[in-house]
XYZ file of C-alpha atoms in Angstrom:
733
model
C -17.218 -34.725 -0.449
C -13.877 -34.112 1.231
C -14.234 -33.740 4.983
C -12.602 -30.907 6.904
C -10.542 -33.470 8.841
C -9.293 -34.997 5.607
C -8.475 -31.553 4.220
C -6.386 -30.661 7.268
C -4.535 -33.958 7.026
C -3.838 -33.368 3.367
C -2.554 -29.856 4.019
C -0.139 -31.276 6.573
C 1.007 -33.958 4.181
C 1.556 -31.468 1.391
C 3.858 -29.494 3.660
C 4.698 -25.842 3.309
C 3.015 -23.383 0.989
C 4.223 -22.890 -2.544
C 6.619 -20.086 -1.716
C 10.012 -19.638 -3.258
C 12.969 -17.376 -2.566
C 14.228 -15.779 -5.819
C 17.920 -15.927 -5.013
C 19.123 -15.580 -8.591
C 17.231 -15.092 -11.819
C 18.357 -17.423 -14.592
C 17.898 -17.342 -18.321
C 17.563 -21.086 -18.878
C 14.507 -22.225 -20.860
C 11.614 -23.787 -18.954
C 11.255 -27.551 -19.329
C 8.095 -29.504 -20.070
C 8.109 -31.394 -16.783
C 7.214 -28.199 -14.962
C 5.411 -26.184 -17.563
C 6.145 -24.415 -20.821
C 7.043 -20.769 -21.189
C 4.249 -18.456 -22.257
C 4.856 -17.320 -25.828
C 2.624 -14.234 -25.829
C 0.511 -11.997 -23.577
C -2.447 -14.369 -23.390
C -1.899 -14.832 -19.662
C -0.702 -11.288 -19.003
C -3.127 -11.008 -16.098
C -0.799 -13.310 -14.143
C 1.254 -11.303 -11.661
C 4.653 -12.061 -10.207
C 4.813 -11.081 -6.545
C 8.070 -10.140 -4.843
C 7.379 -10.168 -1.115
C 9.907 -8.606 1.233
C 12.458 -7.669 -1.451
C 13.347 -11.252 -2.292
C 12.236 -12.884 0.940
C 9.389 -14.690 -0.829
C 7.994 -14.975 -4.327
C 4.485 -15.918 -5.391
C 2.118 -15.470 -8.287
C -1.251 -13.749 -8.485
C -4.124 -12.929 -10.803
C -5.429 -9.535 -11.885
C -9.207 -9.694 -11.410
C -9.874 -5.945 -11.366
C -7.868 -2.922 -12.456
C -6.844 -2.343 -8.834
C -7.012 -5.824 -7.299
C -5.233 -9.178 -7.456
C -6.368 -12.520 -6.112
C -3.598 -14.613 -4.622
C -2.919 -17.117 -1.867
C -3.084 -15.956 1.743
C -0.242 -18.384 2.492
C 2.077 -16.067 0.544
C 1.711 -13.515 3.361
C 1.265 -15.804 6.385
C 3.940 -15.847 9.080
C 4.108 -19.646 9.013
C 2.035 -20.983 6.138
C 2.791 -24.573 7.116
C 0.636 -24.168 10.229
C -1.792 -21.377 9.366
C -2.795 -19.257 6.395
C -4.354 -16.588 8.605
C -3.370 -13.085 7.491
C -4.452 -9.803 9.109
C -6.352 -7.320 6.992
C -4.585 -4.151 5.981
C -1.088 -3.369 4.784
C 1.195 -6.385 4.166
C 3.905 -6.831 6.790
C 6.524 -7.097 4.056
C 6.812 -4.693 1.139
C 5.236 -6.415 -1.850
C 5.587 -5.504 -5.512
C 3.563 -6.999 -8.343
C 4.784 -7.204 -11.928
C 1.790 -7.543 -14.261
C 1.698 -7.983 -18.026
C 5.404 -8.830 -18.259
C 5.427 -12.502 -19.204
C 9.140 -12.191 -20.017
C 10.884 -10.541 -17.082
C 13.857 -9.537 -19.227
C 11.624 -6.977 -20.975
C 10.027 -3.741 -19.804
C 6.516 -4.690 -20.862
C 3.624 -4.373 -18.446
C 3.662 -2.474 -15.181
C 5.005 -2.740 -11.662
C 2.712 -1.922 -8.760
C 2.913 -2.039 -4.984
C 0.461 -4.116 -2.971
C -0.889 -1.752 -0.329
C -3.784 -3.633 1.254
C -4.811 -7.237 1.910
C -8.414 -8.339 2.328
C -8.286 -11.987 3.438
C -10.898 -14.694 3.333
C -11.278 -16.548 6.608
C -12.579 -19.749 5.015
C -9.826 -20.507 2.489
C -6.251 -19.814 1.405
C -7.045 -16.574 -0.397
C -6.595 -12.803 -0.217
C -7.610 -9.872 -2.345
C -4.595 -7.604 -2.749
C -5.119 -3.933 -3.611
C -2.591 -2.200 -5.838
C -1.371 1.338 -5.296
C -2.542 2.334 -8.780
C -4.887 0.841 -11.369
C -3.560 -1.317 -14.191
C -5.022 -0.020 -17.452
C -2.837 -1.847 -19.986
C -3.795 -5.414 -19.024
C -7.322 -6.805 -19.144
C -8.319 -8.498 -15.867
C -9.618 -12.047 -16.059
C -13.234 -12.671 -15.094
C -14.160 -15.099 -12.358
C -15.884 -18.326 -13.335
C -19.405 -18.874 -12.038
C -19.383 -22.672 -11.804
C -16.992 -24.865 -9.867
C -14.476 -27.200 -11.435
C -15.931 -30.609 -12.216
C -14.157 -33.928 -11.741
C -12.307 -34.818 -14.924
C -12.178 -31.230 -16.165
C -8.877 -29.909 -17.504
C -7.643 -26.504 -16.334
C -4.664 -24.400 -17.364
C -2.449 -22.984 -14.633
C 0.169 -20.253 -14.914
C 2.831 -18.933 -12.602
C 6.346 -17.648 -12.102
C 7.455 -20.496 -9.825
C 10.308 -22.944 -10.191
C 10.659 -25.220 -13.178
C 12.555 -28.508 -13.352
C 15.949 -26.801 -13.527
C 15.281 -23.132 -12.695
C 15.057 -21.631 -9.247
C 13.469 -18.382 -10.458
C 12.621 -18.423 -14.148
C 12.483 -15.238 -16.150
C 9.405 -16.252 -18.115
C 5.837 -17.022 -17.128
C 5.143 -20.712 -17.587
C 1.952 -22.667 -18.102
C 0.734 -26.191 -17.586
C -2.440 -28.258 -17.428
C -4.187 -29.862 -14.485
C -6.958 -32.411 -14.228
C -9.570 -31.942 -11.541
C -9.998 -34.945 -9.244
C -12.693 -33.599 -6.901
C -13.858 -30.435 -5.178
C -15.514 -29.347 -1.950
C -16.952 -26.071 -0.666
C -13.681 -24.150 -0.847
C -11.029 -26.261 -2.584
C -10.389 -28.576 -5.509
C -7.961 -31.481 -5.667
C -5.965 -31.427 -8.892
C -3.243 -33.428 -10.613
C -0.695 -31.987 -12.995
C -0.888 -33.548 -16.441
C 2.179 -32.120 -18.118
C 3.582 -30.105 -15.232
C 3.567 -29.695 -11.478
C 2.610 -26.576 -9.584
C 5.921 -25.560 -8.005
C 7.191 -23.227 -5.311
C 6.513 -19.653 -6.433
C 3.339 -20.598 -8.270
C 1.183 -20.083 -5.152
C -1.659 -17.705 -5.883
C -1.366 -18.110 -9.633
C -4.508 -18.702 -11.712
C -6.176 -21.937 -12.687
C -8.119 -21.126 -15.842
C -11.062 -22.620 -17.699
C -11.235 -21.799 -21.404
C -14.657 -22.176 -22.985
C -15.771 -20.709 -26.273
C -12.461 -18.901 -26.522
C -13.055 -17.080 -23.221
C -10.873 -17.603 -20.165
C -12.346 -17.487 -16.660
C -10.679 -17.938 -13.292
C -11.844 -21.079 -11.513
C -9.278 -21.363 -8.727
C -5.821 -20.263 -7.572
C -2.817 -22.443 -6.804
C -2.494 -23.283 -3.127
C -0.404 -26.420 -2.366
C 1.330 -29.189 -4.254
C 3.526 -32.274 -3.889
C 5.910 -30.502 -6.319
C 7.085 -33.630 -8.045
C 9.775 -32.785 -10.604
C 10.209 -29.199 -9.351
C 13.673 -27.750 -8.815
C 14.859 -28.538 -5.297
C 12.300 -31.275 -4.651
C 13.606 -34.693 -3.600
C 14.040 -36.724 -6.777
C 12.055 -39.581 -5.230
C 8.956 -37.352 -5.125
C 7.082 -37.839 -8.389
C 3.566 -36.813 -7.425
C 2.221 -33.790 -9.299
C -1.058 -33.445 -7.401
C -2.110 -30.534 -5.263
C -4.865 -28.414 -3.802
C -6.386 -25.353 -5.434
C -8.505 -22.694 -3.759
C -11.892 -22.182 -5.380
C -12.882 -18.662 -6.427
C -15.840 -19.372 -8.717
C -18.291 -18.667 -5.860
C -16.682 -15.346 -4.878
C -17.798 -12.995 -7.635
C -20.056 -10.955 -5.373
C -17.369 -10.751 -2.670
C -14.740 -9.506 -5.108
C -17.153 -6.998 -6.654
C -18.203 -5.639 -3.253
C -14.611 -5.090 -2.177
C -13.457 -3.634 -5.480
C -16.485 -1.357 -5.768
C -16.496 -0.054 -2.197
C -15.691 3.571 -1.458
C -12.177 4.062 -0.134
C -11.951 4.614 3.609
C -9.679 6.784 5.730
C -7.229 4.336 7.297
C -4.281 6.006 8.984
C -2.904 2.831 10.596
C -3.416 0.496 7.604
C -5.498 -2.084 9.473
C -8.426 -2.043 7.073
C -10.723 -0.310 9.597
C -12.005 3.242 9.073
C -10.443 6.061 11.096
C -11.587 9.655 11.612
C -9.661 12.909 12.079
C -11.380 15.912 13.656
C -9.984 19.428 13.823
C -10.287 21.758 16.803
C -8.474 24.876 15.566
C -9.632 27.017 18.511
C -8.108 24.687 21.112
C -5.352 25.908 23.395
C -2.069 24.010 23.392
C 0.182 24.345 26.424
C -1.600 27.546 27.359
C -1.404 29.068 23.872
C -4.873 30.229 22.854
C -6.187 28.975 19.514
C -2.949 27.186 18.669
C -5.158 24.364 17.428
C -5.061 20.596 17.434
C -6.422 17.532 15.654
C -7.848 14.468 17.380
C -7.679 11.121 15.610
C -10.103 8.314 16.406
C -8.724 4.965 15.256
C -11.380 2.455 14.289
C -9.491 -0.732 15.065
C -9.306 -0.403 18.839
C -6.105 1.654 18.960
C -6.082 4.484 21.504
C -7.051 7.860 20.054
C -4.333 10.410 19.363
C -4.026 14.172 19.796
C -1.819 15.978 17.269
C -0.480 19.516 17.563
C 2.623 21.528 16.741
C 4.314 21.050 20.100
C 4.828 17.347 19.424
C 8.172 16.056 18.181
C 6.355 14.237 15.384
C 4.749 17.433 14.038
C 7.078 20.012 12.456
C 6.997 23.563 13.775
C 5.937 24.861 17.156
C 2.580 25.805 18.592
C 1.823 29.513 18.707
C -1.243 31.423 19.790
C -3.614 31.953 16.882
C -2.085 29.383 14.496
C -5.348 27.413 14.298
C -3.666 24.138 13.366
C -6.393 21.872 11.956
C -8.683 24.548 10.525
C -8.773 22.539 7.295
C -8.065 18.856 6.712
C -7.659 16.519 3.755
C -6.826 12.831 3.434
C -4.761 11.155 0.709
C -2.296 8.280 0.506
C 0.439 10.691 -0.509
C 3.289 8.157 -0.502
C 1.121 5.299 -1.863
C 1.982 2.854 0.909
C -1.591 1.861 1.777
C -1.849 4.045 4.884
C -3.935 7.209 4.603
C -1.967 10.396 5.212
C -3.408 13.495 6.864
C -2.968 16.944 5.336
C -3.472 19.734 7.873
C -4.062 23.337 6.896
C -2.613 26.000 9.203
C -3.684 29.185 7.377
C -3.007 31.496 10.324
C 0.553 30.312 10.907
C 2.971 33.228 11.168
C 5.989 32.678 8.917
C 8.774 34.453 10.724
C 7.502 37.996 11.123
C 4.850 37.507 8.439
C 1.448 37.226 10.098
C -0.999 34.636 8.785
C 1.205 33.552 5.914
C 0.022 30.003 6.462
C 1.414 26.573 5.725
C 0.305 22.979 5.224
C 1.557 19.955 7.166
C 1.579 16.397 5.787
C 1.481 13.701 8.470
C 2.157 10.212 7.168
C 0.141 7.226 8.274
C 1.845 4.029 9.388
C 0.939 0.730 11.071
C 1.708 2.478 14.352
C -0.523 5.455 13.549
C -0.173 8.988 12.223
C 3.241 10.547 12.672
C 4.791 7.326 13.961
C 6.578 6.296 10.781
C 7.916 8.463 8.009
C 8.767 11.992 9.157
C 6.119 14.668 8.621
C 6.926 17.827 6.684
C 5.544 21.269 5.876
C 4.670 22.872 2.561
C 5.650 26.487 3.097
C 6.184 29.221 0.555
C 9.824 29.976 -0.137
C 10.920 26.404 0.610
C 11.085 23.106 -1.229
C 10.744 23.133 -4.998
C 8.585 24.394 -7.837
C 5.923 27.035 -7.497
C 5.771 26.801 -3.704
C 9.474 27.619 -3.457
C 9.130 30.381 -6.060
C 6.522 32.226 -3.997
C 7.115 34.130 -0.794
C 4.867 34.239 2.245
C 3.119 37.580 2.602
C 0.923 38.754 5.446
C -2.588 37.416 5.092
C -1.839 34.835 2.371
C -3.675 32.188 4.378
C -1.950 29.252 2.680
C -4.017 26.166 3.508
C -7.364 27.980 3.856
C -8.776 25.299 1.568
C -7.541 21.833 0.654
C -8.516 19.140 -1.832
C -6.756 15.811 -2.172
C -7.299 12.407 -3.709
C -6.162 10.266 -6.598
C -6.606 11.048 -10.269
C -8.185 8.505 -12.600
C -4.763 6.951 -13.223
C -4.298 6.464 -9.464
C -1.686 9.176 -8.960
C -2.194 11.230 -5.764
C -2.793 14.965 -6.022
C -3.042 17.829 -3.538
C -4.488 21.295 -4.126
C -3.769 24.070 -1.611
C -5.748 27.288 -1.561
C -3.971 30.593 -0.897
C -6.929 32.983 -1.236
C -5.202 35.945 0.404
C -2.316 35.997 -2.063
C -1.665 39.420 -3.609
C -0.860 39.178 -7.323
C 0.362 41.930 -9.619
C -0.641 44.527 -7.057
C -4.148 43.157 -6.581
C -4.836 42.426 -2.920
C -6.415 39.064 -2.064
C -6.523 37.974 -5.695
C -5.702 34.420 -4.647
C -4.008 31.387 -6.157
C -3.860 27.633 -5.751
C -0.836 25.363 -5.550
C -1.332 22.065 -7.387
C 0.909 19.115 -6.552
C 0.909 15.791 -8.391
C 3.947 13.576 -8.928
C 6.739 15.858 -10.144
C 4.266 18.686 -10.801
C 4.462 21.589 -8.372
C 2.692 24.498 -10.016
C 0.431 27.420 -9.208
C -2.930 28.287 -10.746
C -4.447 31.763 -10.927
C -6.841 33.707 -13.108
C -4.219 35.121 -15.433
C -3.028 31.655 -16.471
C -3.335 30.673 -20.114
C -6.734 29.138 -20.784
C -8.345 30.319 -17.550
C -11.343 32.536 -18.203
C -11.198 35.683 -16.109
C -8.556 38.087 -14.875
C -6.811 38.773 -11.597
C -8.727 41.307 -9.510
C -8.541 42.515 -5.951
C -10.721 40.592 -3.553
C -11.464 37.610 -5.820
C -10.093 35.187 -3.193
C -9.498 32.562 -5.849
C -8.832 29.330 -3.930
C -11.048 30.092 -0.940
C -12.901 26.846 -1.711
C -11.671 23.699 -3.444
C -13.169 20.384 -4.492
C -11.925 17.563 -6.670
C -12.738 14.137 -8.055
C -10.542 11.657 -9.940
C -11.515 13.531 -13.112
C -11.676 17.218 -12.219
C -10.614 20.049 -9.930
C -12.886 22.977 -9.015
C -11.646 26.273 -7.580
C -14.012 28.736 -5.991
C -13.525 32.512 -6.106
C -16.427 33.745 -3.961
C -15.169 37.331 -4.058
C -15.236 37.530 -7.856
C -16.884 40.655 -9.270
C -19.259 39.815 -12.097
C -18.994 41.302 -15.570
C -21.997 43.436 -14.667
C -20.070 44.907 -11.735
C -21.663 42.950 -8.880
C -19.067 42.664 -6.113
C -18.622 39.308 -4.368
C -20.928 37.625 -6.869
C -18.520 34.700 -7.085
C -17.356 32.205 -9.694
C -16.006 28.666 -10.025
C -13.299 27.501 -12.411
C -13.180 23.835 -13.406
C -10.128 21.922 -14.627
C -9.096 18.443 -15.727
C -6.153 16.852 -13.924
C -4.266 16.341 -17.196
C -1.755 19.153 -17.613
C -2.126 21.731 -20.364
C 0.686 23.068 -22.523
C 1.040 25.806 -19.906
C 1.896 23.175 -17.281
C -1.260 23.564 -15.195
C -4.359 21.361 -14.965
C -6.279 21.838 -18.202
C -8.986 24.525 -17.836
C -12.481 23.335 -18.728
C -14.750 26.275 -17.913
C -15.339 29.206 -15.606
C -18.912 29.335 -14.366
C -20.926 32.009 -12.578
C -24.600 32.832 -12.299
C -24.471 34.852 -15.494
C -23.163 31.864 -17.458
C -25.366 30.391 -20.146
C -27.455 27.537 -18.771
C -26.899 28.491 -15.114
C -29.995 29.586 -13.225
C -30.422 32.983 -11.582
C -28.132 35.968 -12.100
C -24.918 37.179 -10.544
C -25.677 39.646 -7.760
C -23.583 41.487 -5.214
C -22.852 39.382 -2.161
C -24.067 36.041 -3.574
C -20.638 34.394 -3.042
C -21.234 31.694 -5.625
C -18.505 29.103 -5.010
C -18.033 29.788 -1.303
C -18.535 26.055 -0.692
C -17.778 23.198 -3.078
C -18.021 19.415 -3.106
C -17.418 17.050 -6.026
C -17.801 13.342 -6.764
C -17.033 11.114 -9.738
C -20.096 10.038 -11.733
C -20.598 7.095 -14.056
C -23.421 7.950 -16.449
C -25.619 5.298 -17.985
C -23.814 3.652 -20.886
C -20.328 4.567 -19.701
C -17.836 1.877 -18.728
C -16.481 3.859 -15.791
C -16.956 7.051 -13.791
C -15.743 9.418 -16.487
C -17.809 12.453 -15.400
C -18.070 14.554 -12.243
C -20.909 16.194 -10.356
C -20.120 19.425 -8.529
C -22.228 21.020 -5.806
C -21.738 24.790 -5.544
C -22.859 26.647 -2.446
C -24.076 30.233 -2.777
C -24.841 31.114 0.849
C -25.269 34.840 0.180
C -28.028 34.404 -2.388
C -31.059 36.634 -1.846
C -34.299 34.783 -2.520
C -37.686 36.278 -3.228
C -41.054 34.990 -2.154
C -43.623 37.105 -3.919
C -42.567 40.698 -3.275
C -40.552 39.847 -0.145
C -36.797 39.342 -0.359
C -34.723 37.266 2.040
C -31.097 38.308 2.133
C -28.489 35.569 2.591
C -31.121 32.854 2.369
C -28.750 30.871 0.159
C -28.975 28.197 -2.491
C -26.964 25.401 -4.109
C -26.349 24.655 -7.779
C -25.450 21.160 -8.958
C -23.393 20.883 -12.133
C -22.375 17.943 -14.293
C -18.942 17.987 -15.919
C -18.801 15.497 -18.777
C -15.713 13.597 -19.883
C -15.446 15.961 -22.851
C -15.555 19.012 -20.596
C -19.136 20.144 -21.125
C -20.595 21.782 -18.004
C -24.360 21.683 -17.538
C -26.662 22.475 -14.646
C -28.554 19.592 -13.067
C -30.600 21.556 -10.539
C -30.923 24.670 -8.437
C -31.657 23.732 -4.835
C -33.121 25.883 -2.074
C -36.042 25.851 0.315
C -38.294 27.651 -2.112
C -38.077 24.915 -4.751
C -41.288 22.969 -5.276
C -41.537 19.994 -2.946
C -38.513 20.943 -0.810
C -39.239 21.073 2.908
C -39.025 24.340 4.791
C -39.187 27.947 3.735
C -36.313 30.274 2.915
C -35.575 32.948 5.495
C -33.103 35.783 5.762
C -29.761 34.681 7.133
C -30.345 30.942 6.652
C -27.075 30.558 4.740
C -28.355 27.557 2.791
C -25.211 26.153 1.131
C -22.688 27.451 3.680
C -21.355 23.887 3.569
C -22.030 21.149 1.014
C -20.992 17.499 1.093
C -21.531 15.108 -1.821
C -21.098 11.335 -1.765
C -21.132 8.522 -4.295
C -21.886 5.404 -2.265
C -21.229 3.064 -5.226
C -18.421 4.724 -7.219
C -17.949 1.888 -9.735
C -21.648 1.552 -10.557
C -23.834 3.624 -12.854
C -25.006 6.576 -10.757
C -28.573 6.533 -9.476
C -30.780 8.653 -7.253
C -30.049 6.167 -4.465
C -26.239 6.315 -4.716
C -25.462 9.963 -5.577
C -26.216 11.990 -2.465
C -25.914 15.586 -1.296
C -26.028 17.189 2.126
C -26.501 20.953 2.450
C -25.729 22.866 5.616
C -28.157 25.589 6.706
C -26.420 26.896 9.847
C -28.426 30.124 10.108
C -31.806 28.400 10.216
C -33.926 29.362 13.229
C -35.783 26.423 14.756
C -38.733 27.442 16.883
C -37.262 30.076 19.240
C -33.655 28.913 18.823
C -31.930 31.500 16.641
C -29.251 30.091 14.325
C -29.831 26.583 15.645
C -29.075 25.286 12.168
C -29.927 22.106 10.312
C -28.862 19.913 7.409
C -30.959 19.015 4.388
C -30.204 16.000 2.181
C -31.059 15.345 -1.461
C -30.216 13.081 -4.332
C -27.854 14.629 -6.849
C -30.085 13.288 -9.627
C -33.734 14.095 -10.226
C -35.860 16.911 -8.848
C -34.703 18.168 -5.418
C -38.227 17.957 -4.018
C -38.405 14.241 -4.765
C -35.745 13.269 -2.263
C -35.179 15.912 0.408
C -34.920 15.070 4.106
C -34.490 17.306 7.124
C -31.915 16.724 9.852
C -31.999 18.761 13.039
C -30.895 17.974 16.555
C -33.314 15.548 18.152
C -35.403 14.548 15.148
C -35.887 11.027 13.812
C -32.751 11.111 11.636
C -30.717 10.470 14.801
C -28.696 13.657 15.391
C -28.467 13.853 19.204
C -29.532 16.761 21.391
C -32.108 19.488 20.972
C -31.952 22.658 18.849
C -30.187 25.468 20.665
C -29.399 29.065 19.848
C -26.144 29.641 17.934
C -25.378 25.932 17.534
C -25.124 26.505 13.758
C -25.698 22.881 12.812
C -24.652 22.423 9.191
C -21.654 24.746 9.197
C -19.232 21.784 9.198
C -19.915 18.678 7.116
C -18.085 15.721 5.625
C -19.421 12.871 3.515
C -18.020 9.353 3.212
C -19.393 6.348 1.399
C -21.265 5.216 4.489
C -21.902 8.284 6.684
C -22.765 11.939 6.705
C -20.591 13.573 9.383
C -21.941 16.670 11.123
C -19.679 18.791 13.288
C -21.230 20.606 16.239
C -18.375 22.648 17.728
C -20.762 25.225 19.228
C -22.653 22.869 21.498
C -24.606 21.573 23.208
C -21.487 19.611 24.250
C -19.190 22.059 26.020
C -16.154 21.355 23.814
C -18.012 20.256 20.695
C -18.821 16.911 19.105
C -19.137 15.203 15.732
C -21.862 12.784 14.746
C -21.755 10.212 11.956
C -25.270 9.715 10.566
C -25.551 6.591 8.372
C -26.785 7.556 4.928
C -29.770 5.273 5.415
C -30.878 7.593 8.222
C -29.827 10.780 6.477
C -31.917 9.895 3.430
C -35.122 9.251 5.329
C -34.645 6.055 7.309
C -34.463 5.559 11.059
C -32.878 3.181 13.501
C -29.325 2.839 12.179
C -26.673 3.502 14.817
C -25.278 7.031 14.919
C -21.568 7.334 15.745
C -20.636 10.132 18.151
C -17.167 11.395 19.053
C -16.942 13.913 21.871
C -14.079 15.128 24.065
C -14.197 13.445 27.454
C -16.296 10.539 26.175
C -14.745 7.143 25.509
C -11.082 7.339 24.543
C -11.091 11.055 23.696
C -9.415 13.294 26.275
C -11.410 16.165 27.752
C -9.444 18.903 26.016
C -10.120 21.479 23.337
C -12.684 24.149 22.672
C -14.438 23.695 19.293
C -14.075 20.033 18.333
C -15.716 19.405 14.959
C -14.719 22.404 12.837
C -13.065 20.060 10.325
C -13.806 16.359 9.767
C -12.100 13.768 7.561
């Protein structure tokens, strides 16, 4: 057993970490003293890391489609004294070349490292890539530690005997001398681990299968280019990873958090569109609560960092979305301003993108507006018209290939003479297109009052667009419909249409009726069905808050209901369940004006795993529910997205055991504003009892029937939030 004191002494003796500066790439062949060049793609999971545009170079190992394992010392300020690295975005821009064993070729892919998750007990970090790698198979982690006398293969892009920065991946063999809880002592047999090899893999091959046992950490570097010729030792220290399978899986499989300042800690943005700004009524603002101890921020259009200027009635922050739009590891905030006047055009609307940075939102790259008649593509080709309401709905995220997308609803857009027909702008990479009901492949036609784009939802696989004003084929006004797409573009240059669904569609329960507003609220998550290797499907929750429900011979107008739909990888749409308070086993009783489904929020708490009743969750807002004598007090009901609704429903109202603070009060309309993350159900309460509103984060363990977990509350005037605003909680991300 190697003592901690001995380990520290050895680290000091071995000197600095195995970093190299790639001053000039050479084409000389690698020599046997420091490894042989890889002849094929066997070790294609080895990554070459360029840190700080040539400041440092290291190696790494692809252990998941989105994650590398490498040495923390590659990112440490002074690796000779400490390998401590802060979590979050790397200080220096870092690119990873993966699957290109010969750097003179164009094989493989290049990715940016956007997040570091360090270990505190060893020289190791997990490094998240900006996009998945789908052309190289990750290497699996070993499950047993290296044994004394065992031979391992190492790979890396570090120096050879006569090359400063070789153009080819090289390999060598090591013998294991001993190991302790976190490291192994190794000796090079035919090669030394050299500068630039830090973080590269040390591989065990058994039965033709390679597994990752350790990563290169430090070495005497005997025989390496630039090493004193009197140094002949080829020994070194490797960092064990064989005991970290659960840690890697938990990090790789976790739901992505909102992180505006790239510190690895979750942040929250809350809209208050009715707030006054510098005396301008309902100009609107957004408050940002940073989770890492940074002071909260207030964002509005009278700040230099936010384009435009505050005006009465703009309602900045009425809708919000979060996406890493520039793929730098910091979440970016998309703010809908649907009531923005564009020149003399009232309520034309626009959308503002505020970039995250290590210093917070709006403190780095300049923000900008998407506004009709400006920029490029379909947005530039359209003109703002009174009542367009651009930004009334937003959906953003990353497609299955990791590319960011943004969908912007313009439900008030007049098309071909039809008032409020509605369209959606879809942005992804170089794509800047519009979607409407007269597009090729979209079932339906443009009609007045459809308000196509009034609601949006998306997953990595699909996009759903609600048209709650759609008139059914039977002539029922405002019956509503939802159109579903794949992100892959069709020949027409829009996301590929999958289906248009309404309550008259085959396999969908109920019937389209006037005023149902099917599709007025949408929420979607990716779903991995049993037997699938990944989350290839989607589950969509569709709110129909205007649904009239019957109990015997008594009808309850606007009682509301929710439909849950599965969209398969092939594009088949099928109904999973119809959910309302008249379903067998579901708590409560439907009543007129309940508005069940006014808001819906779905969550997949384990997005990499096969979906289960415990991980696929749904919250339904019922803001018109009367509680005792409190009219429109409102409540939230939670369910599993799988199985019978009555098997899993739970009731959340102010003051009950689920942990939502307060007591039911008239016109509080709890459930009108919801957001779901992988850990919490967020409930906005802009109408009280707090004077200026509040939001409450209910852990899913509470929301799904448990008690005792800590509820997070953000409220103006409490903690770091300034006592400003009027209706804090009308949008949450």
